[in-house]
């Protein structure tokens, strides 16, 4: 084989290897938006925290991406305007919030169990959603649980809608509402934080779990989304003792 032939063969071999090896997605910096909904998501010292926040920070670290800035917001404000910001990511959303191609998703990151929380002293018994038709429920505007029931199962007139979870919780505490429609873990967390005895409250009805995802701006490259999804899937792989990087993160909050 001539020298030129050997060079050509080497070049062809290099090209074949280059095409066969997946390229790492170009590193990006994201603006992380979140509402305040512990233990799932919140900002602590300006950093994404909670189960979703810690998972996202770990994912970005192992894939070579970064957080450029963080923004505290409300659910409805994000869905009305914040989502338009380039390189935006919301810590956790239900795919019920998808309208057209508004988001690209990574997940599910976990499922949240929601329900109707009531004062135990009221002795409210609910066997099905239709039993709540006579109740006034406090809820968070555009939250997953609200979108599940509002209009479809219960009329809008039965809801007291608030921008922030803590406002919806206090509506129940102050007897403005008969029940609170919220992720149950968040509901009892907010009650406890206010110094309220959580044993005075109970979940009258548990709804189907809602899968939650990281919601990325639609212009986020597919290569980045695929890379993050693969990294999340790998984090769930358990070792011989049944532990995984994913479980180590979320178990801190239970």
PDB file of C-alpha atoms in Angstrom:
ATOM      1  CA  UNK A   1       0.000   0.000   0.000  1.00  0.00           C
ATOM      2  CA  UNK A   2       1.353   3.396  -0.983  1.00  0.00           C
ATOM      3  CA  UNK A   3       1.891   6.202   1.522  1.00  0.00           C
ATOM      4  CA  UNK A   4      -1.066   8.129   0.080  1.00  0.00           C
ATOM      5  CA  UNK A   5      -3.273   5.045   0.349  1.00  0.00           C
ATOM      6  CA  UNK A   6      -2.264   4.576   3.987  1.00  0.00           C
ATOM      7  CA  UNK A   7      -3.102   8.229   4.744  1.00  0.00           C
ATOM      8  CA  UNK A   8      -6.467   7.879   3.030  1.00  0.00           C
ATOM      9  CA  UNK A   9      -7.211   4.723   5.004  1.00  0.00           C
ATOM     10  CA  UNK A  10      -6.269   6.437   8.263  1.00  0.00           C
ATOM     11  CA  UNK A  11      -8.481   9.422   7.472  1.00  0.00           C
ATOM     12  CA  UNK A  12     -11.410   7.159   6.616  1.00  0.00           C
ATOM     13  CA  UNK A  13     -10.902   5.248   9.862  1.00  0.00           C
ATOM     14  CA  UNK A  14     -10.855   8.483  11.866  1.00  0.00           C
ATOM     15  CA  UNK A  15     -14.039   9.710  10.196  1.00  0.00           C
ATOM     16  CA  UNK A  16     -15.787   6.410  10.894  1.00  0.00           C
ATOM     17  CA  UNK A  17     -14.799   6.545  14.565  1.00  0.00           C
ATOM     18  CA  UNK A  18     -15.823  10.207  14.777  1.00  0.00           C
ATOM     19  CA  UNK A  19     -19.275   9.468  13.404  1.00  0.00           C
ATOM     20  CA  UNK A  20     -19.721   6.399  15.588  1.00  0.00           C
ATOM     21  CA  UNK A  21     -18.951   8.231  18.845  1.00  0.00           C
ATOM     22  CA  UNK A  22     -21.782  10.436  20.189  1.00  0.00           C
ATOM     23  CA  UNK A  23     -20.758  14.023  20.768  1.00  0.00           C
ATOM     24  CA  UNK A  24     -21.362  15.622  24.130  1.00  0.00           C
ATOM     25  CA  UNK A  25     -23.945  18.373  23.862  1.00  0.00           C
ATOM     26  CA  UNK A  26     -22.570  21.885  23.901  1.00  0.00           C
ATOM     27  CA  UNK A  27     -22.494  23.227  27.455  1.00  0.00           C
ATOM     28  CA  UNK A  28     -25.290  25.642  28.286  1.00  0.00           C
ATOM     29  CA  UNK A  29     -26.221  27.886  31.202  1.00  0.00           C
ATOM     30  CA  UNK A  30     -29.840  27.935  32.337  1.00  0.00           C
ATOM     31  CA  UNK A  31     -32.085  30.333  34.193  1.00  0.00           C
ATOM     32  CA  UNK A  32     -33.915  28.259  36.787  1.00  0.00           C
ATOM     33  CA  UNK A  33     -37.436  29.345  37.752  1.00  0.00           C
ATOM     34  CA  UNK A  34     -39.367  27.890  40.657  1.00  0.00           C
ATOM     35  CA  UNK A  35     -42.270  28.584  42.910  1.00  0.00           C
ATOM     36  CA  UNK A  36     -42.087  27.831  46.630  1.00  0.00           C
ATOM     37  CA  UNK A  37     -43.438  24.322  47.181  1.00  0.00           C
ATOM     38  CA  UNK A  38     -41.326  22.382  49.727  1.00  0.00           C
ATOM     39  CA  UNK A  39     -40.248  19.639  49.918  1.00  0.00           C
ATOM     40  CA  UNK A  40     -40.402  19.420  46.135  1.00  0.00           C
ATOM     41  CA  UNK A  41     -38.887  22.747  45.073  1.00  0.00           C
ATOM     42  CA  UNK A  42     -37.754  26.037  46.556  1.00  0.00           C
ATOM     43  CA  UNK A  43     -34.798  28.412  46.630  1.00  0.00           C
ATOM     44  CA  UNK A  44     -32.369  28.292  49.541  1.00  0.00           C
ATOM     45  CA  UNK A  45     -29.751  31.032  49.695  1.00  0.00           C
ATOM     46  CA  UNK A  46     -30.586  31.736  46.065  1.00  0.00           C
ATOM     47  CA  UNK A  47     -29.891  28.163  44.951  1.00  0.00           C
ATOM     48  CA  UNK A  48     -32.357  25.564  43.600  1.00  0.00           C
ATOM     49  CA  UNK A  49     -33.256  23.218  46.451  1.00  0.00           C
ATOM     50  CA  UNK A  50     -35.721  20.536  47.411  1.00  0.00           C
ATOM     51  CA  UNK A  51     -35.991  17.232  45.596  1.00  0.00           C
ATOM     52  CA  UNK A  52     -36.321  18.842  42.163  1.00  0.00           C
ATOM     53  CA  UNK A  53     -33.682  21.485  42.824  1.00  0.00           C
ATOM     54  CA  UNK A  54     -31.083  19.030  44.090  1.00  0.00           C
ATOM     55  CA  UNK A  55     -31.766  16.639  41.217  1.00  0.00           C
ATOM     56  CA  UNK A  56     -31.389  19.385  38.630  1.00  0.00           C
ATOM     57  CA  UNK A  57     -28.158  20.696  40.143  1.00  0.00           C
ATOM     58  CA  UNK A  58     -26.680  17.192  40.132  1.00  0.00           C
ATOM     59  CA  UNK A  59     -27.812  16.551  36.547  1.00  0.00           C
ATOM     60  CA  UNK A  60     -26.310  19.787  35.271  1.00  0.00           C
ATOM     61  CA  UNK A  61     -23.058  19.108  37.101  1.00  0.00           C
ATOM     62  CA  UNK A  62     -22.502  15.617  35.679  1.00  0.00           C
ATOM     63  CA  UNK A  63     -23.433  16.712  32.143  1.00  0.00           C
ATOM     64  CA  UNK A  64     -21.269  19.826  32.101  1.00  0.00           C
ATOM     65  CA  UNK A  65     -24.073  22.398  32.120  1.00  0.00           C
ATOM     66  CA  UNK A  66     -24.626  25.183  34.640  1.00  0.00           C
ATOM     67  CA  UNK A  67     -27.082  27.550  36.315  1.00  0.00           C
ATOM     68  CA  UNK A  68     -26.642  31.143  35.187  1.00  0.00           C
ATOM     69  CA  UNK A  69     -29.242  32.615  37.534  1.00  0.00           C
ATOM     70  CA  UNK A  70     -32.307  31.700  39.574  1.00  0.00           C
ATOM     71  CA  UNK A  71     -35.703  33.361  39.767  1.00  0.00           C
ATOM     72  CA  UNK A  72     -38.444  32.960  42.362  1.00  0.00           C
ATOM     73  CA  UNK A  73     -41.854  33.135  40.716  1.00  0.00           C
ATOM     74  CA  UNK A  74     -45.400  31.862  40.986  1.00  0.00           C
ATOM     75  CA  UNK A  75     -46.825  29.083  38.874  1.00  0.00           C
ATOM     76  CA  UNK A  76     -49.215  31.281  36.921  1.00  0.00           C
ATOM     77  CA  UNK A  77     -46.640  34.051  36.348  1.00  0.00           C
ATOM     78  CA  UNK A  78     -44.209  31.525  34.907  1.00  0.00           C
ATOM     79  CA  UNK A  79     -46.858  30.106  32.594  1.00  0.00           C
ATOM     80  CA  UNK A  80     -47.975  33.580  31.498  1.00  0.00           C
ATOM     81  CA  UNK A  81     -44.605  35.201  30.816  1.00  0.00           C
ATOM     82  CA  UNK A  82     -41.457  33.745  32.425  1.00  0.00           C
ATOM     83  CA  UNK A  83     -41.485  30.649  30.214  1.00  0.00           C
ATOM     84  CA  UNK A  84     -40.606  32.793  27.190  1.00  0.00           C
ATOM     85  CA  UNK A  85     -37.117  33.535  28.496  1.00  0.00           C
ATOM     86  CA  UNK A  86     -34.454  31.740  26.506  1.00  0.00           C
ATOM     87  CA  UNK A  87     -32.700  28.919  28.378  1.00  0.00           C
ATOM     88  CA  UNK A  88     -35.443  28.897  31.017  1.00  0.00           C
ATOM     89  CA  UNK A  89     -36.152  25.755  33.013  1.00  0.00           C
ATOM     90  CA  UNK A  90     -38.902  25.303  35.604  1.00  0.00           C
ATOM     91  CA  UNK A  91     -38.077  22.947  38.444  1.00  0.00           C
ATOM     92  CA  UNK A  92     -41.103  20.717  38.132  1.00  0.00           C
ATOM     93  CA  UNK A  93     -44.264  20.809  36.048  1.00  0.00           C
ATOM     94  CA  UNK A  94     -46.990  18.405  35.065  1.00  0.00           C
ATOM     95  CA  UNK A  95     -47.404  17.732  31.369  1.00  0.00           C
ATOM     96  CA  UNK A  96     -50.954  18.976  31.860  1.00  0.00           C
ATOM     97  CA  UNK A  97     -49.325  22.408  31.479  1.00  0.00           C
ATOM     98  CA  UNK A  98     -48.227  21.716  27.913  1.00  0.00           C
ATOM     99  CA  UNK A  99     -49.844  23.955  25.325  1.00  0.00           C
ATOM    100  CA  UNK A 100     -48.619  23.361  21.799  1.00  0.00           C
ATOM    101  CA  UNK A 101     -44.842  22.981  21.964  1.00  0.00           C
ATOM    102  CA  UNK A 102     -44.310  25.296  24.911  1.00  0.00           C
ATOM    103  CA  UNK A 103     -41.830  23.009  26.695  1.00  0.00           C
ATOM    104  CA  UNK A 104     -39.349  20.209  26.239  1.00  0.00           C
ATOM    105  CA  UNK A 105     -39.433  17.706  29.053  1.00  0.00           C
ATOM    106  CA  UNK A 106     -36.908  15.734  31.081  1.00  0.00           C
ATOM    107  CA  UNK A 107     -38.331  13.152  33.437  1.00  0.00           C
ATOM    108  CA  UNK A 108     -40.478  12.179  35.075  1.00  0.00           C
ATOM    109  CA  UNK A 109     -38.367  13.234  38.032  1.00  0.00           C
ATOM    110  CA  UNK A 110     -40.899  11.996  40.596  1.00  0.00           C
ATOM    111  CA  UNK A 111     -44.634  11.799  41.168  1.00  0.00           C
ATOM    112  CA  UNK A 112     -46.508  14.033  43.587  1.00  0.00           C
ATOM    113  CA  UNK A 113     -49.543  12.768  45.453  1.00  0.00           C
ATOM    114  CA  UNK A 114     -52.208  15.424  45.790  1.00  0.00           C
ATOM    115  CA  UNK A 115     -55.415  15.483  47.737  1.00  0.00           C
ATOM    116  CA  UNK A 116     -58.060  17.473  49.545  1.00  0.00           C
ATOM    117  CA  UNK A 117     -56.871  18.318  53.053  1.00  0.00           C
ATOM    118  CA  UNK A 118     -59.499  19.276  55.642  1.00  0.00           C
ATOM    119  CA  UNK A 119     -59.768  20.058  59.331  1.00  0.00           C
ATOM    120  CA  UNK A 120     -60.290  16.841  61.264  1.00  0.00           C
ATOM    121  CA  UNK A 121     -62.894  18.547  63.457  1.00  0.00           C
ATOM    122  CA  UNK A 122     -65.135  19.102  60.421  1.00  0.00           C
ATOM    123  CA  UNK A 123     -65.542  15.342  59.952  1.00  0.00           C
ATOM    124  CA  UNK A 124     -65.670  15.732  56.176  1.00  0.00           C
ATOM    125  CA  UNK A 125     -65.841  12.377  54.414  1.00  0.00           C
ATOM    126  CA  UNK A 126     -65.189  12.103  50.680  1.00  0.00           C
ATOM    127  CA  UNK A 127     -65.409   8.813  48.807  1.00  0.00           C
ATOM    128  CA  UNK A 128     -65.039  10.348  45.342  1.00  0.00           C
ATOM    129  CA  UNK A 129     -64.390  13.710  43.700  1.00  0.00           C
ATOM    130  CA  UNK A 130     -68.085  14.336  43.109  1.00  0.00           C
ATOM    131  CA  UNK A 131     -68.602  14.349  46.884  1.00  0.00           C
ATOM    132  CA  UNK A 132     -66.621  17.611  47.010  1.00  0.00           C
ATOM    133  CA  UNK A 133     -69.058  19.528  44.792  1.00  0.00           C
ATOM    134  CA  UNK A 134     -70.595  21.314  47.776  1.00  0.00           C
ATOM    135  CA  UNK A 135     -67.239  22.319  49.298  1.00  0.00           C
ATOM    136  CA  UNK A 136     -65.243  25.486  48.829  1.00  0.00           C
ATOM    137  CA  UNK A 137     -61.660  24.508  48.011  1.00  0.00           C
ATOM    138  CA  UNK A 138     -58.569  26.682  48.187  1.00  0.00           C
ATOM    139  CA  UNK A 139     -56.027  25.981  45.447  1.00  0.00           C
ATOM    140  CA  UNK A 140     -52.940  27.327  43.704  1.00  0.00           C
ATOM    141  CA  UNK A 141     -53.643  28.957  40.352  1.00  0.00           C
ATOM    142  CA  UNK A 142     -52.576  26.720  37.445  1.00  0.00           C
ATOM    143  CA  UNK A 143     -51.172  24.008  39.716  1.00  0.00           C
ATOM    144  CA  UNK A 144     -51.365  20.393  38.572  1.00  0.00           C
ATOM    145  CA  UNK A 145     -54.076  19.407  41.094  1.00  0.00           C
ATOM    146  CA  UNK A 146     -56.169  22.446  40.164  1.00  0.00           C
ATOM    147  CA  UNK A 147     -55.894  21.700  36.452  1.00  0.00           C
ATOM    148  CA  UNK A 148     -57.011  18.144  37.163  1.00  0.00           C
ATOM    149  CA  UNK A 149     -60.273  19.163  38.828  1.00  0.00           C
ATOM    150  CA  UNK A 150     -61.099  22.728  37.812  1.00  0.00           C
ATOM    151  CA  UNK A 151     -63.891  22.830  35.272  1.00  0.00           C
ATOM    152  CA  UNK A 152     -63.806  19.118  34.459  1.00  0.00           C
ATOM    153  CA  UNK A 153     -64.805  17.640  37.818  1.00  0.00           C
ATOM    154  CA  UNK A 154     -65.694  20.740  39.868  1.00  0.00           C
ATOM    155  CA  UNK A 155     -67.020  24.131  38.833  1.00  0.00           C
ATOM    156  CA  UNK A 156     -64.769  27.177  39.094  1.00  0.00           C
ATOM    157  CA  UNK A 157     -67.223  28.749  41.533  1.00  0.00           C
ATOM    158  CA  UNK A 158     -66.167  26.183  44.159  1.00  0.00           C
ATOM    159  CA  UNK A 159     -62.547  27.382  44.182  1.00  0.00           C
ATOM    160  CA  UNK A 160     -60.699  30.092  46.065  1.00  0.00           C
ATOM    161  CA  UNK A 161     -57.627  30.478  43.858  1.00  0.00           C
ATOM    162  CA  UNK A 162     -54.331  31.836  45.160  1.00  0.00           C
ATOM    163  CA  UNK A 163     -50.969  32.583  43.582  1.00  0.00           C
ATOM    164  CA  UNK A 164     -48.939  30.995  46.391  1.00  0.00           C
ATOM    165  CA  UNK A 165     -49.349  27.693  48.251  1.00  0.00           C
ATOM    166  CA  UNK A 166     -48.988  29.321  51.668  1.00  0.00           C
ATOM    167  CA  UNK A 167     -51.960  31.578  50.881  1.00  0.00           C
ATOM    168  CA  UNK A 168     -54.107  28.595  49.940  1.00  0.00           C
ATOM    169  CA  UNK A 169     -53.063  26.806  53.142  1.00  0.00           C
ATOM    170  CA  UNK A 170     -53.994  29.766  55.337  1.00  0.00           C
ATOM    171  CA  UNK A 171     -57.413  29.973  53.664  1.00  0.00           C
ATOM    172  CA  UNK A 172     -58.100  26.513  55.091  1.00  0.00           C
ATOM    173  CA  UNK A 173     -56.633  27.394  58.488  1.00  0.00           C
ATOM    174  CA  UNK A 174     -58.758  30.563  58.721  1.00  0.00           C
ATOM    175  CA  UNK A 175     -61.951  28.767  57.635  1.00  0.00           C
ATOM    176  CA  UNK A 176     -62.245  30.647  54.359  1.00  0.00           C
ATOM    177  CA  UNK A 177     -62.232  27.259  52.625  1.00  0.00           C
ATOM    178  CA  UNK A 178     -63.639  23.860  53.542  1.00  0.00           C
ATOM    179  CA  UNK A 179     -60.716  22.026  51.995  1.00  0.00           C
ATOM    180  CA  UNK A 180     -57.271  22.567  50.522  1.00  0.00           C
ATOM    181  CA  UNK A 181     -56.394  21.123  47.111  1.00  0.00           C
ATOM    182  CA  UNK A 182     -52.620  20.686  47.033  1.00  0.00           C
ATOM    183  CA  UNK A 183     -49.790  18.170  46.971  1.00  0.00           C
ATOM    184  CA  UNK A 184     -50.247  16.620  50.398  1.00  0.00           C
ATOM    185  CA  UNK A 185     -46.553  16.681  51.346  1.00  0.00           C
ATOM    186  CA  UNK A 186     -46.450  20.419  50.652  1.00  0.00           C
ATOM    187  CA  UNK A 187     -49.734  21.011  52.501  1.00  0.00           C
ATOM    188  CA  UNK A 188     -48.524  19.449  55.740  1.00  0.00           C
ATOM    189  CA  UNK A 189     -45.094  21.069  55.381  1.00  0.00           C
ATOM    190  CA  UNK A 190     -46.656  24.549  55.219  1.00  0.00           C
ATOM    191  CA  UNK A 191     -48.958  23.777  58.146  1.00  0.00           C
ATOM    192  CA  UNK A 192     -46.034  22.648  60.264  1.00  0.00           C
ATOM    193  CA  UNK A 193     -43.977  25.673  59.323  1.00  0.00           C
ATOM    194  CA  UNK A 194     -46.745  27.932  60.628  1.00  0.00           C
ATOM    195  CA  UNK A 195     -46.562  26.149  63.970  1.00  0.00           C
ATOM    196  CA  UNK A 196     -49.911  24.489  63.373  1.00  0.00           C
ATOM    197  CA  UNK A 197     -50.539  21.012  64.766  1.00  0.00           C
ATOM    198  CA  UNK A 198     -50.777  18.859  61.643  1.00  0.00           C
ATOM    199  CA  UNK A 199     -52.669  16.167  63.587  1.00  0.00           C
ATOM    200  CA  UNK A 200     -55.659  18.529  63.510  1.00  0.00           C
ATOM    201  CA  UNK A 201     -55.817  17.990  59.746  1.00  0.00           C
ATOM    202  CA  UNK A 202     -56.393  14.985  57.528  1.00  0.00           C
ATOM    203  CA  UNK A 203     -56.520  14.083  53.852  1.00  0.00           C
ATOM    204  CA  UNK A 204     -60.176  13.525  53.040  1.00  0.00           C
ATOM    205  CA  UNK A 205     -59.520  12.394  49.473  1.00  0.00           C
ATOM    206  CA  UNK A 206     -56.330  11.323  47.712  1.00  0.00           C
ATOM    207  CA  UNK A 207     -56.054  11.966  43.983  1.00  0.00           C
ATOM    208  CA  UNK A 208     -54.095  10.021  41.395  1.00  0.00           C
ATOM    209  CA  UNK A 209     -50.338  10.742  41.551  1.00  0.00           C
ATOM    210  CA  UNK A 210     -49.142  13.363  39.070  1.00  0.00           C
ATOM    211  CA  UNK A 211     -45.804  12.763  37.271  1.00  0.00           C
ATOM    212  CA  UNK A 212     -43.626  15.878  37.326  1.00  0.00           C
ATOM    213  CA  UNK A 213     -40.894  16.894  34.885  1.00  0.00           C
ATOM    214  CA  UNK A 214     -38.206  19.495  34.366  1.00  0.00           C
ATOM    215  CA  UNK A 215     -39.734  21.897  31.830  1.00  0.00           C
ATOM    216  CA  UNK A 216     -37.171  23.413  29.449  1.00  0.00           C
ATOM    217  CA  UNK A 217     -37.573  26.237  26.948  1.00  0.00           C
ATOM    218  CA  UNK A 218     -38.572  24.764  23.546  1.00  0.00           C
ATOM    219  CA  UNK A 219     -35.431  26.141  21.887  1.00  0.00           C
ATOM    220  CA  UNK A 220     -33.234  23.971  24.105  1.00  0.00           C
ATOM    221  CA  UNK A 221     -31.306  21.698  21.695  1.00  0.00           C
ATOM    222  CA  UNK A 222     -32.611  18.146  21.463  1.00  0.00           C
ATOM    223  CA  UNK A 223     -29.078  16.901  22.126  1.00  0.00           C
ATOM    224  CA  UNK A 224     -29.122  18.618  25.531  1.00  0.00           C
ATOM    225  CA  UNK A 225     -32.550  17.201  26.416  1.00  0.00           C
ATOM    226  CA  UNK A 226     -31.485  13.693  25.390  1.00  0.00           C
ATOM    227  CA  UNK A 227     -28.250  13.993  27.346  1.00  0.00           C
ATOM    228  CA  UNK A 228     -30.066  15.088  30.511  1.00  0.00           C
ATOM    229  CA  UNK A 229     -32.694  12.359  30.130  1.00  0.00           C
ATOM    230  CA  UNK A 230     -30.043   9.663  29.759  1.00  0.00           C
ATOM    231  CA  UNK A 231     -28.181  11.011  32.787  1.00  0.00           C
ATOM    232  CA  UNK A 232     -31.385  10.978  34.856  1.00  0.00           C
ATOM    233  CA  UNK A 233     -32.144   7.408  33.783  1.00  0.00           C
ATOM    234  CA  UNK A 234     -28.602   6.373  34.730  1.00  0.00           C
ATOM    235  CA  UNK A 235     -28.985   8.018  38.153  1.00  0.00           C
ATOM    236  CA  UNK A 236     -31.866   5.656  38.888  1.00  0.00           C
ATOM    237  CA  UNK A 237     -29.763   2.517  38.410  1.00  0.00           C
ATOM    238  CA  UNK A 238     -29.431   0.839  41.796  1.00  0.00           C
ATOM    239  CA  UNK A 239     -26.382  -0.906  43.222  1.00  0.00           C
ATOM    240  CA  UNK A 240     -26.256  -4.261  45.016  1.00  0.00           C
ATOM    241  CA  UNK A 241     -27.666  -2.624  48.152  1.00  0.00           C
ATOM    242  CA  UNK A 242     -30.609  -1.126  46.291  1.00  0.00           C
ATOM    243  CA  UNK A 243     -29.287   2.435  46.503  1.00  0.00           C
ATOM    244  CA  UNK A 244     -28.786   4.891  43.650  1.00  0.00           C
ATOM    245  CA  UNK A 245     -27.642   8.515  43.237  1.00  0.00           C
ATOM    246  CA  UNK A 246     -31.298   9.393  42.605  1.00  0.00           C
ATOM    247  CA  UNK A 247     -32.512   7.792  45.842  1.00  0.00           C
ATOM    248  CA  UNK A 248     -29.736   9.433  47.860  1.00  0.00           C
ATOM    249  CA  UNK A 249     -31.009  12.840  46.764  1.00  0.00           C
ATOM    250  CA  UNK A 250     -34.770  12.407  47.161  1.00  0.00           C
ATOM    251  CA  UNK A 251     -34.515  10.414  50.419  1.00  0.00           C
ATOM    252  CA  UNK A 252     -33.164  13.512  52.183  1.00  0.00           C
ATOM    253  CA  UNK A 253     -36.648  14.993  52.033  1.00  0.00           C
ATOM    254  CA  UNK A 254     -38.608  12.070  53.469  1.00  0.00           C
TER     255      UNK A 254
END
